[in-house]
GROMACS .gro file of C-alpha atoms in nm:
model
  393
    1UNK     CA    1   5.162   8.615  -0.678
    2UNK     CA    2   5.254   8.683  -0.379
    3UNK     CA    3   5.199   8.439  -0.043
    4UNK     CA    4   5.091   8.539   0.320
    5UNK     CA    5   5.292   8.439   0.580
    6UNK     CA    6   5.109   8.098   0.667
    7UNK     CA    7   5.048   7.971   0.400
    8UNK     CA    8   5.264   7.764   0.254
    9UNK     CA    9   5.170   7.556   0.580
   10UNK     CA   10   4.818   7.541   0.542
   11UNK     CA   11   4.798   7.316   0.222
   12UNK     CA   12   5.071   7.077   0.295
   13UNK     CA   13   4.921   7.021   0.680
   14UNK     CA   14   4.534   6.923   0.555
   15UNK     CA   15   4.689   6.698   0.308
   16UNK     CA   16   4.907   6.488   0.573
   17UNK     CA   17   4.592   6.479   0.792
   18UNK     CA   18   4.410   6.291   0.508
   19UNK     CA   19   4.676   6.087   0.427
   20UNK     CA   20   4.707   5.925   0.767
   21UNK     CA   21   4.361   5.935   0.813
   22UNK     CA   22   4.325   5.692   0.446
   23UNK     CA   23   4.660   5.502   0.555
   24UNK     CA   24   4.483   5.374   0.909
   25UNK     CA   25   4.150   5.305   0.772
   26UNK     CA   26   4.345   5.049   0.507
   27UNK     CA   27   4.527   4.881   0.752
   28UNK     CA   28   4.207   4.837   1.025
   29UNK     CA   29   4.079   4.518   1.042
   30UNK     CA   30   3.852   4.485   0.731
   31UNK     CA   31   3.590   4.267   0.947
   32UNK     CA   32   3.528   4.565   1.229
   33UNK     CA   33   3.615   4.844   0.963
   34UNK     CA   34   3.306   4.997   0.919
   35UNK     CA   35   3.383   5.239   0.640
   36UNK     CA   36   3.532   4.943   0.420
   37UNK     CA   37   3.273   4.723   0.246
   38UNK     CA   38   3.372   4.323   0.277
   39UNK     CA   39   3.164   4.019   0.120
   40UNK     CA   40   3.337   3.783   0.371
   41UNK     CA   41   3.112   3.849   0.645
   42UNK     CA   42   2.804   3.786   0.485
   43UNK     CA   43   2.912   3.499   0.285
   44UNK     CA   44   2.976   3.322   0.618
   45UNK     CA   45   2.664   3.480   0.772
   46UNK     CA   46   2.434   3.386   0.481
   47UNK     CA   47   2.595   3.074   0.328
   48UNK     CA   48   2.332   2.766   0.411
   49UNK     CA   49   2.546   2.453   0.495
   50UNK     CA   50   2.582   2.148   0.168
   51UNK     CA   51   2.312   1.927   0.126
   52UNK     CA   52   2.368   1.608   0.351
   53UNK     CA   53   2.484   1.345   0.138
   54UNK     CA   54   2.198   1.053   0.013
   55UNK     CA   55   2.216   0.720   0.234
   56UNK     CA   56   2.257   0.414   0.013
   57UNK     CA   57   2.139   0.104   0.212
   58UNK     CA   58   2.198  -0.119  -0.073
   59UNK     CA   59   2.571  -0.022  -0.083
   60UNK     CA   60   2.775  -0.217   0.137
   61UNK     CA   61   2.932  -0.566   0.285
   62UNK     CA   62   2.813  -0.894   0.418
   63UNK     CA   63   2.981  -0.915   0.767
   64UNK     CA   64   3.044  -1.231   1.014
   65UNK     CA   65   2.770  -1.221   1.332
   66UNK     CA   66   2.758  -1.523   1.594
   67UNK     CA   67   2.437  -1.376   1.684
   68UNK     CA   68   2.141  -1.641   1.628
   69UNK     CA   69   1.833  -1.519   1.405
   70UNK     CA   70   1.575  -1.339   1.562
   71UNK     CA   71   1.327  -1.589   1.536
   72UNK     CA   72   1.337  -1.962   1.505
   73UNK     CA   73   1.246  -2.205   1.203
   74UNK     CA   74   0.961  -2.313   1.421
   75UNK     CA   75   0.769  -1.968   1.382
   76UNK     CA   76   0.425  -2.011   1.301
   77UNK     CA   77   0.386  -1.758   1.044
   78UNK     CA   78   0.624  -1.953   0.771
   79UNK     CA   79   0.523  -2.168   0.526
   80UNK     CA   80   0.674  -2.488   0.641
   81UNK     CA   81   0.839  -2.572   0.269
   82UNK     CA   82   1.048  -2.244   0.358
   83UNK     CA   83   1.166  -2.365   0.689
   84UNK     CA   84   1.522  -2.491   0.599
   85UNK     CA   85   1.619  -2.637   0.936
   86UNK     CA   86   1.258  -2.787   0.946
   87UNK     CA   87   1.456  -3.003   0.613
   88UNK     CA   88   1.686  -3.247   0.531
   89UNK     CA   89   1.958  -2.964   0.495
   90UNK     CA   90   2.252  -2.993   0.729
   91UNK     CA   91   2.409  -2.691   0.703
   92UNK     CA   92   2.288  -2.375   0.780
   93UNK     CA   93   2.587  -2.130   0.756
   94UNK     CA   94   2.397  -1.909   0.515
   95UNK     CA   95   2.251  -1.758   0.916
   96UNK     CA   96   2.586  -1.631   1.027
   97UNK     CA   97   2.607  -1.301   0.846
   98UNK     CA   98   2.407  -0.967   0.821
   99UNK     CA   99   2.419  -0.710   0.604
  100UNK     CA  100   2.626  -0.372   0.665
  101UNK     CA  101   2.606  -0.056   0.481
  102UNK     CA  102   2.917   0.159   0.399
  103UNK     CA  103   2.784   0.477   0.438
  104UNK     CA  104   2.457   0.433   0.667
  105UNK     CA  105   2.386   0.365   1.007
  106UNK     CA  106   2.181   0.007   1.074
  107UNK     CA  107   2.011   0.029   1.403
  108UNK     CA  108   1.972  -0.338   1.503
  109UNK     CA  109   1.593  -0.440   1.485
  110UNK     CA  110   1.428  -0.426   1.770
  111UNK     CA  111   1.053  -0.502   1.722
  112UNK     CA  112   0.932  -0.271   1.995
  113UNK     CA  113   1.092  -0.007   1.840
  114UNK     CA  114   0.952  -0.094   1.526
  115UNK     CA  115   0.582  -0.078   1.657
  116UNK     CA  116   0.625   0.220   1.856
  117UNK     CA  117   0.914   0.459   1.836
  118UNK     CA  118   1.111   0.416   1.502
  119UNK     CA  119   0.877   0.426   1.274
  120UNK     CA  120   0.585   0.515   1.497
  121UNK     CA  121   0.347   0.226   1.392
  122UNK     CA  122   0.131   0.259   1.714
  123UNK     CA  123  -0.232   0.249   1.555
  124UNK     CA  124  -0.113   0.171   1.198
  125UNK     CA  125  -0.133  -0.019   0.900
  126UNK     CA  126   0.137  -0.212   0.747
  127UNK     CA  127   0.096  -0.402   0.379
  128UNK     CA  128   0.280  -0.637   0.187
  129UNK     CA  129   0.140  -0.662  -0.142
  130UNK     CA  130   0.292  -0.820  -0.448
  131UNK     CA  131   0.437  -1.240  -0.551
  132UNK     CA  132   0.558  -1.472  -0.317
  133UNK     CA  133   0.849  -1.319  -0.229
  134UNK     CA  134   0.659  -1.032  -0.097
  135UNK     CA  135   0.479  -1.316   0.114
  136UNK     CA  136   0.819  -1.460   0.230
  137UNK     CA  137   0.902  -1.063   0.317
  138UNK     CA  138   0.574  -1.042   0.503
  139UNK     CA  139   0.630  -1.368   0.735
  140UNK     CA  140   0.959  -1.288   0.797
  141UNK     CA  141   0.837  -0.965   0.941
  142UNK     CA  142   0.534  -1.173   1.102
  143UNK     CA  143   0.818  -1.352   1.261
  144UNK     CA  144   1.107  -1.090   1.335
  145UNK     CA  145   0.839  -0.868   1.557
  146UNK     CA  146   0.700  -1.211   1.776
  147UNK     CA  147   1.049  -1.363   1.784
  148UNK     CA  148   0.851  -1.669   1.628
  149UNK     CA  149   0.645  -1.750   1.960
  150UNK     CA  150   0.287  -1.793   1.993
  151UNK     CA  151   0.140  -1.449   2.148
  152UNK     CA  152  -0.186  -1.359   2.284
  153UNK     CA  153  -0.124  -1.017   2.203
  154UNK     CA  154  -0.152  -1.126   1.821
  155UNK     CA  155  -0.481  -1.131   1.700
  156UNK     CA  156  -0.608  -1.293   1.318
  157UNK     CA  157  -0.796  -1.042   1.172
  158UNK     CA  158  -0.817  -1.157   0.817
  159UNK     CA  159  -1.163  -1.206   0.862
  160UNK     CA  160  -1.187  -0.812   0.867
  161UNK     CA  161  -1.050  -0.752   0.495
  162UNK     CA  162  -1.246  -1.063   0.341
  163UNK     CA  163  -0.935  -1.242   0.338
  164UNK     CA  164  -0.985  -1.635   0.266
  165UNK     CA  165  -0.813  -1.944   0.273
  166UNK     CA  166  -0.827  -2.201   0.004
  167UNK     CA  167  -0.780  -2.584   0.050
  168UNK     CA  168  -0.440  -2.751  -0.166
  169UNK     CA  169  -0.420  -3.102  -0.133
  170UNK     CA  170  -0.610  -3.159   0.202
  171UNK     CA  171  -0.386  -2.831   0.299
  172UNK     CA  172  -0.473  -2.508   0.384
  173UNK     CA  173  -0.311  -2.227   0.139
  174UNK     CA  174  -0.364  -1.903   0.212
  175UNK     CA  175  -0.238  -1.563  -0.009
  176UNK     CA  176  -0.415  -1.361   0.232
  177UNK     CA  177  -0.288  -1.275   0.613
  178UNK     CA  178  -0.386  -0.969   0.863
  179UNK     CA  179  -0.274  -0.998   1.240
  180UNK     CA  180  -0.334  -0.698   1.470
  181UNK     CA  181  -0.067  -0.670   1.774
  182UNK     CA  182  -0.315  -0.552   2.043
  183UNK     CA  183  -0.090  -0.357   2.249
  184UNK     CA  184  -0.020  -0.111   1.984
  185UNK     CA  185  -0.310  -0.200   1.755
  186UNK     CA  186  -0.087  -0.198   1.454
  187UNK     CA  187  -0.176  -0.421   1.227
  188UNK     CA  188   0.045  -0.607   0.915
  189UNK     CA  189  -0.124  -0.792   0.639
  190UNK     CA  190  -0.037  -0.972   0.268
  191UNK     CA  191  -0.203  -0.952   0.020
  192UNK     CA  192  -0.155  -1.132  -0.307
  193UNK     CA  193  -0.115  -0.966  -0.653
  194UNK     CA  194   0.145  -1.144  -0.866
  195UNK     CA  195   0.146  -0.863  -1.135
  196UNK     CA  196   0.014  -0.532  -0.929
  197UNK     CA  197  -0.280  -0.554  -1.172
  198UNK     CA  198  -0.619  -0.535  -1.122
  199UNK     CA  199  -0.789  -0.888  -1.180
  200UNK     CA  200  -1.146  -0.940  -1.289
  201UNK     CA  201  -1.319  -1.222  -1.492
  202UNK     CA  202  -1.409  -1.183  -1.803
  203UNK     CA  203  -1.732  -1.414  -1.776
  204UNK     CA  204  -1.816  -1.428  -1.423
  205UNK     CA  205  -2.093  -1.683  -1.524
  206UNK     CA  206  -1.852  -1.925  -1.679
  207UNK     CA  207  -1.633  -2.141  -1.377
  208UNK     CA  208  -1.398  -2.208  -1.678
  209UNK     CA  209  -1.353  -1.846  -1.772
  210UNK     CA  210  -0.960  -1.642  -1.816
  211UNK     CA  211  -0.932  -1.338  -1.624
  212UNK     CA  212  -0.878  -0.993  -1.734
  213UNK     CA  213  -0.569  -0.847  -1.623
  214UNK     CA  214  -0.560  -0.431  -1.619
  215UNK     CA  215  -0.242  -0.343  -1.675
  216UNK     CA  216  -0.375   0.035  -1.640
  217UNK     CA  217  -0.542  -0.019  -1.309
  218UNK     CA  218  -0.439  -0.140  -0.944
  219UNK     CA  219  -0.505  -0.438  -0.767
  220UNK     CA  220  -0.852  -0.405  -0.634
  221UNK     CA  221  -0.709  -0.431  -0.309
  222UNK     CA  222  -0.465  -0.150  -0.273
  223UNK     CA  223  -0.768   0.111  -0.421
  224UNK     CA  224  -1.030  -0.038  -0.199
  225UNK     CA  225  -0.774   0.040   0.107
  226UNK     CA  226  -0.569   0.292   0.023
  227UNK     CA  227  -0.721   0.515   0.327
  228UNK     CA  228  -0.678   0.254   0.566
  229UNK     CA  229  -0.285   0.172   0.494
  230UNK     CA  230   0.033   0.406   0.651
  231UNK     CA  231   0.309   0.157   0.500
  232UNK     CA  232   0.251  -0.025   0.187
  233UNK     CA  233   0.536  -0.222   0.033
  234UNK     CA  234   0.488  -0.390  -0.286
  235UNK     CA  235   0.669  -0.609  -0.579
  236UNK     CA  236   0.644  -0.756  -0.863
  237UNK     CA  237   0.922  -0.967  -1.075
  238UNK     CA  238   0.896  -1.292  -1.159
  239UNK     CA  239   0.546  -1.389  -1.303
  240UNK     CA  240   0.593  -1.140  -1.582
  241UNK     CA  241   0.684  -1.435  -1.889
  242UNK     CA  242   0.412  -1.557  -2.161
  243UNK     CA  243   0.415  -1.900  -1.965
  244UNK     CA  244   0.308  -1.789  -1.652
  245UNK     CA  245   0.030  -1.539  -1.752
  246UNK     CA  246  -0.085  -1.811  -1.968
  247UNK     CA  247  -0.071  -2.075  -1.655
  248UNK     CA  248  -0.305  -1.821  -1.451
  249UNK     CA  249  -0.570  -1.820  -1.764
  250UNK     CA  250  -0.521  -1.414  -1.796
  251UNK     CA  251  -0.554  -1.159  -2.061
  252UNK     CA  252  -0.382  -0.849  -2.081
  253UNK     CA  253  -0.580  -0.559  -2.093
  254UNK     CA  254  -0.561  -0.141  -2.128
  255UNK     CA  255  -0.854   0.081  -2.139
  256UNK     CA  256  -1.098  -0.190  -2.077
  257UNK     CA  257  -0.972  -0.415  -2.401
  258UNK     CA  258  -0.776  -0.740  -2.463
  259UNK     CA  259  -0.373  -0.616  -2.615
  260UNK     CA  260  -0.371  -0.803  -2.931
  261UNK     CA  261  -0.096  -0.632  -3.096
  262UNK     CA  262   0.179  -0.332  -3.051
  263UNK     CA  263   0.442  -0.296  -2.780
  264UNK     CA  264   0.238  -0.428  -2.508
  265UNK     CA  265   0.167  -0.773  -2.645
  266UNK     CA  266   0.535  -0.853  -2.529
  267UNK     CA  267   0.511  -0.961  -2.182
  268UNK     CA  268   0.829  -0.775  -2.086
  269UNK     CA  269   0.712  -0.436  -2.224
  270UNK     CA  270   0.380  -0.518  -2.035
  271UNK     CA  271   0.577  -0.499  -1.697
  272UNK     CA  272   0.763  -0.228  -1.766
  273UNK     CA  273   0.447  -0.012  -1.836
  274UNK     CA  274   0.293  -0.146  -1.547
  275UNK     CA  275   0.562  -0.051  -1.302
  276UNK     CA  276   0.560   0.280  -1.418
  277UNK     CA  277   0.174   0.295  -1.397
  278UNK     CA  278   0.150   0.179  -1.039
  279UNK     CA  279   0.422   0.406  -0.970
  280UNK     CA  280   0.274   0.706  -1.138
  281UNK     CA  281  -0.088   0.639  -0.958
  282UNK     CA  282   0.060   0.579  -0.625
  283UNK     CA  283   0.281   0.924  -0.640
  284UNK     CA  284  -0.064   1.114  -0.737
  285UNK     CA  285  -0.243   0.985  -0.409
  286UNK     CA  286   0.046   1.039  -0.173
  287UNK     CA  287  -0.039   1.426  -0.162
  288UNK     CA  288  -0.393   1.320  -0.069
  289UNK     CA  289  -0.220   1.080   0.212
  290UNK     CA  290   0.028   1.263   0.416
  291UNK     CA  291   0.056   0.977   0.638
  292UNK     CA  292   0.138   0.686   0.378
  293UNK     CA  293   0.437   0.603   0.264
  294UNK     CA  294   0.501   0.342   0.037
  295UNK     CA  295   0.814   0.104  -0.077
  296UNK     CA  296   0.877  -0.085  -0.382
  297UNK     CA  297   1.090  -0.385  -0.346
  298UNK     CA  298   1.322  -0.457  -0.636
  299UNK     CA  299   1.366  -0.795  -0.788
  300UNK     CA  300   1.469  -1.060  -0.571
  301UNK     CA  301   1.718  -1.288  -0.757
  302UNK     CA  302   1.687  -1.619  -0.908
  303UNK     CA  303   1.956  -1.851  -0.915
  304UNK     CA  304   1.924  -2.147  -1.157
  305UNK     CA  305   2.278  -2.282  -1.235
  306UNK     CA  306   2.288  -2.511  -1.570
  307UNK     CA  307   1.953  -2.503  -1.664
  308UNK     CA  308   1.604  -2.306  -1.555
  309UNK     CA  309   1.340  -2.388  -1.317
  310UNK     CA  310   1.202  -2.614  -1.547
  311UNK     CA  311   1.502  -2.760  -1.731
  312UNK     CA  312   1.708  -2.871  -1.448
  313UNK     CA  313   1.865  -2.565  -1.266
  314UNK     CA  314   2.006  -2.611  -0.961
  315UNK     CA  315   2.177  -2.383  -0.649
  316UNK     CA  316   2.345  -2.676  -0.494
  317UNK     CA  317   2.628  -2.446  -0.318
  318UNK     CA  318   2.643  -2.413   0.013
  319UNK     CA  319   2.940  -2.219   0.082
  320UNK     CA  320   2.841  -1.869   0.155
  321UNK     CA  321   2.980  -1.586  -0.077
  322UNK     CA  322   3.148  -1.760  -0.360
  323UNK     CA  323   3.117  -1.506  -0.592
  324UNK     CA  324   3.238  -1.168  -0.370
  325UNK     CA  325   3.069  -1.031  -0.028
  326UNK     CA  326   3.084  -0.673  -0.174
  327UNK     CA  327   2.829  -0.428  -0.332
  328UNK     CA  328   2.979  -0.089  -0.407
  329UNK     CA  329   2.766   0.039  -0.704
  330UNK     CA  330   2.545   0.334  -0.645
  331UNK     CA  331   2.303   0.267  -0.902
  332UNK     CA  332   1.979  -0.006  -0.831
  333UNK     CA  333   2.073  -0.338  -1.021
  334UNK     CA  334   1.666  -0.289  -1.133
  335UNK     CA  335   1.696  -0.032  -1.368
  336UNK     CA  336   1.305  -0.101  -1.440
  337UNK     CA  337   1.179   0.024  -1.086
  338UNK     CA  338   1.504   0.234  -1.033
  339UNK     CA  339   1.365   0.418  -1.326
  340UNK     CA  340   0.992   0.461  -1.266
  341UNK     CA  341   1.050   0.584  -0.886
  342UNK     CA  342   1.304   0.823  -0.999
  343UNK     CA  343   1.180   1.179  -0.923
  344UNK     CA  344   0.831   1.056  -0.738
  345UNK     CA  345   0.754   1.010  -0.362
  346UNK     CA  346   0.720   0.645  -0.378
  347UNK     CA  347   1.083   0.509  -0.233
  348UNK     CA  348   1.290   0.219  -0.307
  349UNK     CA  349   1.351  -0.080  -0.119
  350UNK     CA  350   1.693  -0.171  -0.361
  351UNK     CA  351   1.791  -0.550  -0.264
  352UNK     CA  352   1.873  -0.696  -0.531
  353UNK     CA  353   2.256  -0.693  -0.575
  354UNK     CA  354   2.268  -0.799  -0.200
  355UNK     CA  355   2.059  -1.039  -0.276
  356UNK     CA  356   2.260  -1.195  -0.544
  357UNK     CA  357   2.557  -1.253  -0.376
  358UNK     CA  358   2.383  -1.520  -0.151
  359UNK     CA  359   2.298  -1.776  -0.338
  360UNK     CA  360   2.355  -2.055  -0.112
  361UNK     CA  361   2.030  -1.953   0.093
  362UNK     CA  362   1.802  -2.019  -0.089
  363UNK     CA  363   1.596  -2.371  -0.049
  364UNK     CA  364   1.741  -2.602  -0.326
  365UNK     CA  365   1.691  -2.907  -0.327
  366UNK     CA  366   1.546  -2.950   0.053
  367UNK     CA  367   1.231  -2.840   0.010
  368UNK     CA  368   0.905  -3.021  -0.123
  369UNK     CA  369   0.912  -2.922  -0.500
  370UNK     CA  370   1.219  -2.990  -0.668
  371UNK     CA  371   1.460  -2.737  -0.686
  372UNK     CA  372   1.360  -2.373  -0.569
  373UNK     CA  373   1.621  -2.156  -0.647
  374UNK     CA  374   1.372  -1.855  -0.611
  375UNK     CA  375   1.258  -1.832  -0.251
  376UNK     CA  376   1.500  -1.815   0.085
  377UNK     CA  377   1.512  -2.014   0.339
  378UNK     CA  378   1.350  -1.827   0.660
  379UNK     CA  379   1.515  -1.699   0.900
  380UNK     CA  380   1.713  -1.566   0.599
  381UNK     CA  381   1.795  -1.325   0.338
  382UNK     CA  382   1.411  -1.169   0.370
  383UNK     CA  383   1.508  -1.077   0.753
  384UNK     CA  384   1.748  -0.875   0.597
  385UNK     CA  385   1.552  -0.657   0.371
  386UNK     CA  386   1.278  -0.602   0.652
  387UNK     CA  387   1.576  -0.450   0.841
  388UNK     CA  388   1.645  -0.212   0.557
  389UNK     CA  389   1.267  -0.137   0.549
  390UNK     CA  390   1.291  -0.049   0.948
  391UNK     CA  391   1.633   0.147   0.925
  392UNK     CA  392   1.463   0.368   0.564
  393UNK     CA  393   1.112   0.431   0.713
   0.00000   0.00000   0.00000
């Protein structure tokens, strides 16, 4: 065949022009080249940033601090037995340390702060509901937010909830407290409930009769008030033996009727149900009360050397940290509440392990009954956990 002048030229020339043009769009910039598709650019367009990681309060180091308590043995909202420098005891090193997490930040307590900025308590309700060491929680806080002086802008209002005290021994004793601080009418109160049940008598005619203890229902207290409360903070630890449901003349009940047999006749499996009940009934109101939120306080530690409360135990050391300063675990030393919070809105207030490190704070031998190797001295350990509560809220 033969070819026209011109055109062996015209192939070959069309091809180089296409070959350059391919050759420059390769080498362009693949982030402004517009004819080349790229998933870089919307990786870093679209890609939300990693989930911060989860604070762990309970994770961390007792520290040194020359900084007095902030409040003074002579505050009128503790129990005088819990006063340690109100004692015989002599040395109070147990008040030069506070706690410091590894990987949170602890604002220092301020109690202004806590009533109106940090955790916006202006026109509030706070409650500590649970043992005694719930109580010794609740004074402490009493205490931390007057700096343990008299104030007229404190006002008793236990008169309000039907609170009541109870003469001891010519003494008053009183499981029930509610003061409102005027100036940002926020009000914190205690109520008892050993156990978290709900407590009725079984023959309210008889004065001699045993109680009924609802393992299945809430103290009376926290469902009568529920509406009225925006920080609730409860325990419950050490009452849960045979002995001492038996020393408070209760029965166990479910479904309205005595437990005589099964898995919840054993006291133990009785407070691990009932954890998990309060637990499950608080997380099922919490959507109906946007504005609560609620704590439970793990176990604070016993510690009964050579014997048990009622065999001769005794915390007779004094020097502070003996047995480490350190708690690096993730996981809750109470599995039981770790466990029954898991997954739900109800939070935990973990301070046990920290707890256990200190067991030269506690009262011994100084105080009125023997040797109580249960409760703290105040100020003491307890300040610390209300600081947690205040930094978690």
């Amino acid at each position: 065949m033969e070819m026209k002048a011109g055109d062996s030229f015209r192939f070959p020339g069309k091809f180089l022009f296409l070959a350059l043009l391919f050759m420059t769009l390769l080498l362009w910039d693949g982030d402004r080249n517009p004819f080349i598709s790229t998933h870089a650019p919307a990786q870093h367009q679209y890609t939300t940033p990693p989930p911060a990681p989860v604070c762990n309060y309970a994770k961390g180091r007792w520290v040194a601090d020359r900084r007095p308590p902030l409040y003074t043995a002579g505050c009128k909202y503790i129990t005088r037995n819990w006063a340690c420098r109100l004692t015989n005891r002599t040395d109070f090193s147990y008040e030069g340390y506070r706690w410091q997490s590894l990987d949170c930040k602890m604002p220092e307590f301020e109690p202004s702060d806590f009533l109106k900025r940090i955790i916006r308590m202006q026109d509030k309700t706070v409650a500590f509901i649970g043992d005694s060491l719930s109580g010794q929680q609740f004074q402490s806080m009493m205490c931390m937010l007057t700096g343990g002086e008299q104030s007229p802008d404190v006002e008793d209002v236990a008169d309000k909830y039907g609170f009541s005290k109870l003469l001891r021994k010519g003494e008053i004793h009183q499981h029930f407290w509610a003061y409102r601080f005027l100036s940002t009418n926020t009000t914190i109160l205690r109520s008892w409930s050993a156990r978290l049940c709900d407590r009725e008598p079984i023959n309210a005619t008889d004065p001699k009769t045993r109680y009924a203890m609802h393992l299945d229902r809430p103290p009376a207290f926290i469902r009568e008030n529920l509406d009225q409360l925006n920080l609730l903070v409860i325990n419950t630890a050490h009452h849960w033996t045979k002995t001492r449901v038996d020393m408070d003349n209760e029965v166990m009940y479910v479904n309205g009727k005595p437990v005589e047999q099964g898995f919840l006749k054993n006291v133990k499996n009785a407070k691990i149900f009932k954890v998990n009940n309060i637990v499950k009934w608080l997380d099922s109101e919490l959507a109906s009360h946007p504005d609560l939120q609620v704590f439970f306080t793990t176990t604070s530690p016993r510690h009964f050397f050579k014997g048990e409360w009622n065999t001769g135990g005794k915390c007779d050391n004094l020097i502070p940290m003996t047995r480490g300063s350190q708690v690096l675990g993730e996981e809750s030393s109470d599995k039981i509440v770790a466990a029954a919070v898991q997954g739900t809105r109800v939070k935990i207030l973990d301070i046990t392990a920290l707890s256990d490190l200190r067991d030269e704070a506690h009262i011994s031998h100084y105080g009125k009954k023997g040797n109580d190797c249960l409760h703290w001295c105040l100020p003491g350990i307890p300040d610390t956990w209300n600081e947690l509560l205040s930094a978690q809220v």
